[in-house]
Each structure stands twice: as structure tokens, then as C-alpha cells.
Amino acid sequence: MTEPGQGAVYATTVTKVGSQVQAFLDHGILIFFGDHAPEELHDISVLHRADVADDGPQPGDTIHLGDVSLEVLAVGEVVRDNLLNLGHLDLKADGRTTAKLPGDVCVAVGALPLLAPGDSFRITRPA
Amino acid sequence: MAEYKSVKVSAGRGGWGGPLTVTPSDSRPLIASITGGGIHPVAQRIADLTGGEAFDGFSSSAPFDKLAVAVIDCGGTARVGVYPMKKVLTVDIHATSPAGPLAQFITEELFVSGVKPENVEEA
């Protein structure tokens, strides 16, 4: 379901949440991989299956995690390739307006939600 | 009994860690490419020079203890730490340095980044 005035450039549904995801949330980090990722990455990741995969996030986009919405502040240079090729994204609640690492997507400092299978993860862009 | 050779993998421009000496063995013959989209050129070059077997980690699976080395295209948080944590030599094509919750497992003895095919040489 797309909200009026905003188009989803990426939309996906959570299929599995790894046992180490909470430990990463405690550091303000949320890691996504497509559900075809190697098994050794499953423990640390939110696995998901995408329906819409048109683009990666840009500053000013909104990331929707279930019913939590977060404005994208900064995006590293390999983010788009990682997301479109692997379903991979490193979300960092570090408040930075310049990404520290090439795979980082930065949002405001604050708690990131623990997602569950069936939750949606979307990236929308202002019209 | 296969015959294996060693390669030295050094950090490229802006990279960190290493150099690593990679020598596959009968018990650890695999050169894993955890990069998506098939076998990365760095993984292929390591396989060609050592006699190890390259495989695409996103198409098939293998236990950690079968890996001579993992080649990753990590942006700095997830794959950089998972393979060193399991004591697998790890080669990152991006110029990353340790960060995040898994940073403690990333040591110069296990990890090298910023690697291009030309940074892989016969040892």
C-alpha cells in the first residue's frame, strides 16, 4: 500500500529475524539481507523478500520499518548495489549526515525497532 | 591428493589489515565468493593461483571449516565480521576498516581490505 504523494522505490516483507539481531540493535544497527543470503549470515540479519526493488535509498527518503518511519540522513556509495544485488542494507541510527562506512544508511539517533516475520520494510521518496 | 600453492593478498589503496597468506588444503579447499552475482575476479584469481575451488556463496553453501578464504564486497558492518569471527581468512574488495559489534574479531591476521586482483600475488 503506497501512501498518497509518496512512491515506494523498495518494498519487501520480513521472512526471518536472526538470533543476533537484538545484539546489533543494542548498538543502533539493523542489518538486512535477502532471504537467499548464505546461511552463515542469517543469525545477524533480518531476512526479507522484495516485491519492489527499483532503487536504493537517498537522503530525504523515508524508511518505513513496520509502523516506524525514519528519514534517511546519509547514504554510503555501495548502498544501492548492496540492496539491489543482495537485499543487503546496514541501517545505522547514528545521526550522521555523512556516512562513515560505504555500506551505511544513516538515520537519527534513537531506538530501532525489532522487526518480526510478516512486517514490512519500505523506502519511499517524496514526490 | 591435490597440489595447492600459496598466494599473498595485500591491502589495496585505502585498505586495512593483512597481508594474508592463503594456502588451500584438502580439508579447506574452498575459495568462497560472498559477493552476489557469481565468482568475483579476486576470488577467481586466488583460485587460479592456488588450485583452490572457487564457489559462489549466494548460490550454494559450505561449512566455515571448509573455507580457505572468503572474498566479500562488504560495506563495513556485517560480512566483515562474520567470517573473521569464525576464523576464516577474509578478503574485502572495499576499503573498509574494523567497526561495529563484530570489530573485535577483525584482526590484521585474518582480514585485508581494498583488494584488487593485482593485490593477489604468488607467495
PDB file of C-alpha atoms in Angstrom, chain A residues 23-24 27 29 31 33-34 36-41 44-45 78 82 85-86 88 90 92 100-104, chain B residues 34-37 57-58 61-62 64 67 73-79 82-83 94-97 99-102:
ATOM      1  CA  ALA A  23      22.550  -7.527  19.941  1.00  0.00           C
ATOM      2  CA  PHE A  24      23.073  -5.313  16.892  1.00  0.00           C
ATOM      3  CA  HIS A  27      24.419  -0.789  19.062  1.00  0.00           C
ATOM      4  CA  ILE A  29      22.466  -1.164  13.912  1.00  0.00           C
ATOM      5  CA  ILE A  31      21.234  -5.443   9.117  1.00  0.00           C
ATOM      6  CA  PHE A  33      19.838  -9.448   3.710  1.00  0.00           C
ATOM      7  CA  GLY A  34      17.634 -11.009   1.070  1.00  0.00           C
ATOM      8  CA  HIS A  36      18.733 -16.113  -0.343  1.00  0.00           C
ATOM      9  CA  ALA A  37      21.781 -14.955   1.680  1.00  0.00           C
ATOM     10  CA  PRO A  38      24.325 -17.563   2.818  1.00  0.00           C
ATOM     11  CA  GLU A  39      23.183 -19.348   5.960  1.00  0.00           C
ATOM     12  CA  GLU A  40      26.167 -18.071   7.953  1.00  0.00           C
ATOM     13  CA  LEU A  41      24.752 -14.522   7.654  1.00  0.00           C
ATOM     14  CA  ILE A  44      22.884 -11.380  12.392  1.00  0.00           C
ATOM     15  CA  SER A  45      20.272 -10.392   9.791  1.00  0.00           C
ATOM     16  CA  VAL A  78      27.823   0.952  -2.127  1.00  0.00           C
ATOM     17  CA  ASN A  82      24.182  -3.958  -1.976  1.00  0.00           C
ATOM     18  CA  ASN A  85      22.000  -7.143  -5.698  1.00  0.00           C
ATOM     19  CA  LEU A  86      21.824  -8.818  -2.281  1.00  0.00           C
ATOM     20  CA  HIS A  88      21.598  -6.052   1.929  1.00  0.00           C
ATOM     21  CA  ASP A  90      23.173  -1.645   7.094  1.00  0.00           C
ATOM     22  CA  LYS A  92      22.723   2.939  11.473  1.00  0.00           C
ATOM     23  CA  LYS A 100      31.095   6.726   7.909  1.00  0.00           C
ATOM     24  CA  LEU A 101      31.261   3.420   6.001  1.00  0.00           C
ATOM     25  CA  PRO A 102      30.434   2.773   2.341  1.00  0.00           C
ATOM     26  CA  GLY A 103      27.577   0.404   3.222  1.00  0.00           C
ATOM     27  CA  ASP A 104      25.905   2.657   5.804  1.00  0.00           C
TER      28      ASP A 104
ATOM     29  CA  ILE B  34      30.283 -13.923  -0.829  1.00  0.00           C
ATOM     30  CA  THR B  35      29.665 -11.133  -3.305  1.00  0.00           C
ATOM     31  CA  GLY B  36      26.480 -11.985  -5.188  1.00  0.00           C
ATOM     32  CA  GLY B  37      26.464 -12.215  -8.970  1.00  0.00           C
ATOM     33  CA  GLY B  57      28.372 -18.319  -1.550  1.00  0.00           C
ATOM     34  CA  PHE B  58      24.984 -16.913  -2.591  1.00  0.00           C
ATOM     35  CA  SER B  61      26.521 -23.260   0.865  1.00  0.00           C
ATOM     36  CA  ALA B  62      29.575 -24.671   2.616  1.00  0.00           C
ATOM     37  CA  PHE B  64      33.031 -22.395   7.627  1.00  0.00           C
ATOM     38  CA  LEU B  67      36.813 -22.318   3.578  1.00  0.00           C
ATOM     39  CA  ASP B  73      32.188  -6.960  -1.043  1.00  0.00           C
ATOM     40  CA  CYS B  74      31.185  -5.661   2.371  1.00  0.00           C
ATOM     41  CA  GLY B  75      30.379  -2.027   3.072  1.00  0.00           C
ATOM     42  CA  GLY B  76      31.743  -2.391   6.574  1.00  0.00           C
ATOM     43  CA  THR B  77      29.340  -3.909   9.096  1.00  0.00           C
ATOM     44  CA  ALA B  78      28.091  -7.440   8.503  1.00  0.00           C
ATOM     45  CA  ARG B  79      30.177  -9.754   6.349  1.00  0.00           C
ATOM     46  CA  VAL B  82      31.086 -12.864  10.411  1.00  0.00           C
ATOM     47  CA  TYR B  83      33.914 -14.661   8.635  1.00  0.00           C
ATOM     48  CA  HIS B  94      36.043  -2.440  -0.468  1.00  0.00           C
ATOM     49  CA  ALA B  95      38.414  -0.295   1.583  1.00  0.00           C
ATOM     50  CA  THR B  96      36.877  -0.889   4.998  1.00  0.00           C
ATOM     51  CA  SER B  97      38.417  -0.964   8.459  1.00  0.00           C
ATOM     52  CA  ALA B  99      33.792  -1.049  13.002  1.00  0.00           C
ATOM     53  CA  GLY B 100      30.592  -2.199  14.652  1.00  0.00           C
ATOM     54  CA  PRO B 101      29.801  -5.010  17.087  1.00  0.00           C
ATOM     55  CA  LEU B 102      31.937  -7.571  15.236  1.00  0.00           C
TER      56      LEU B 102
END
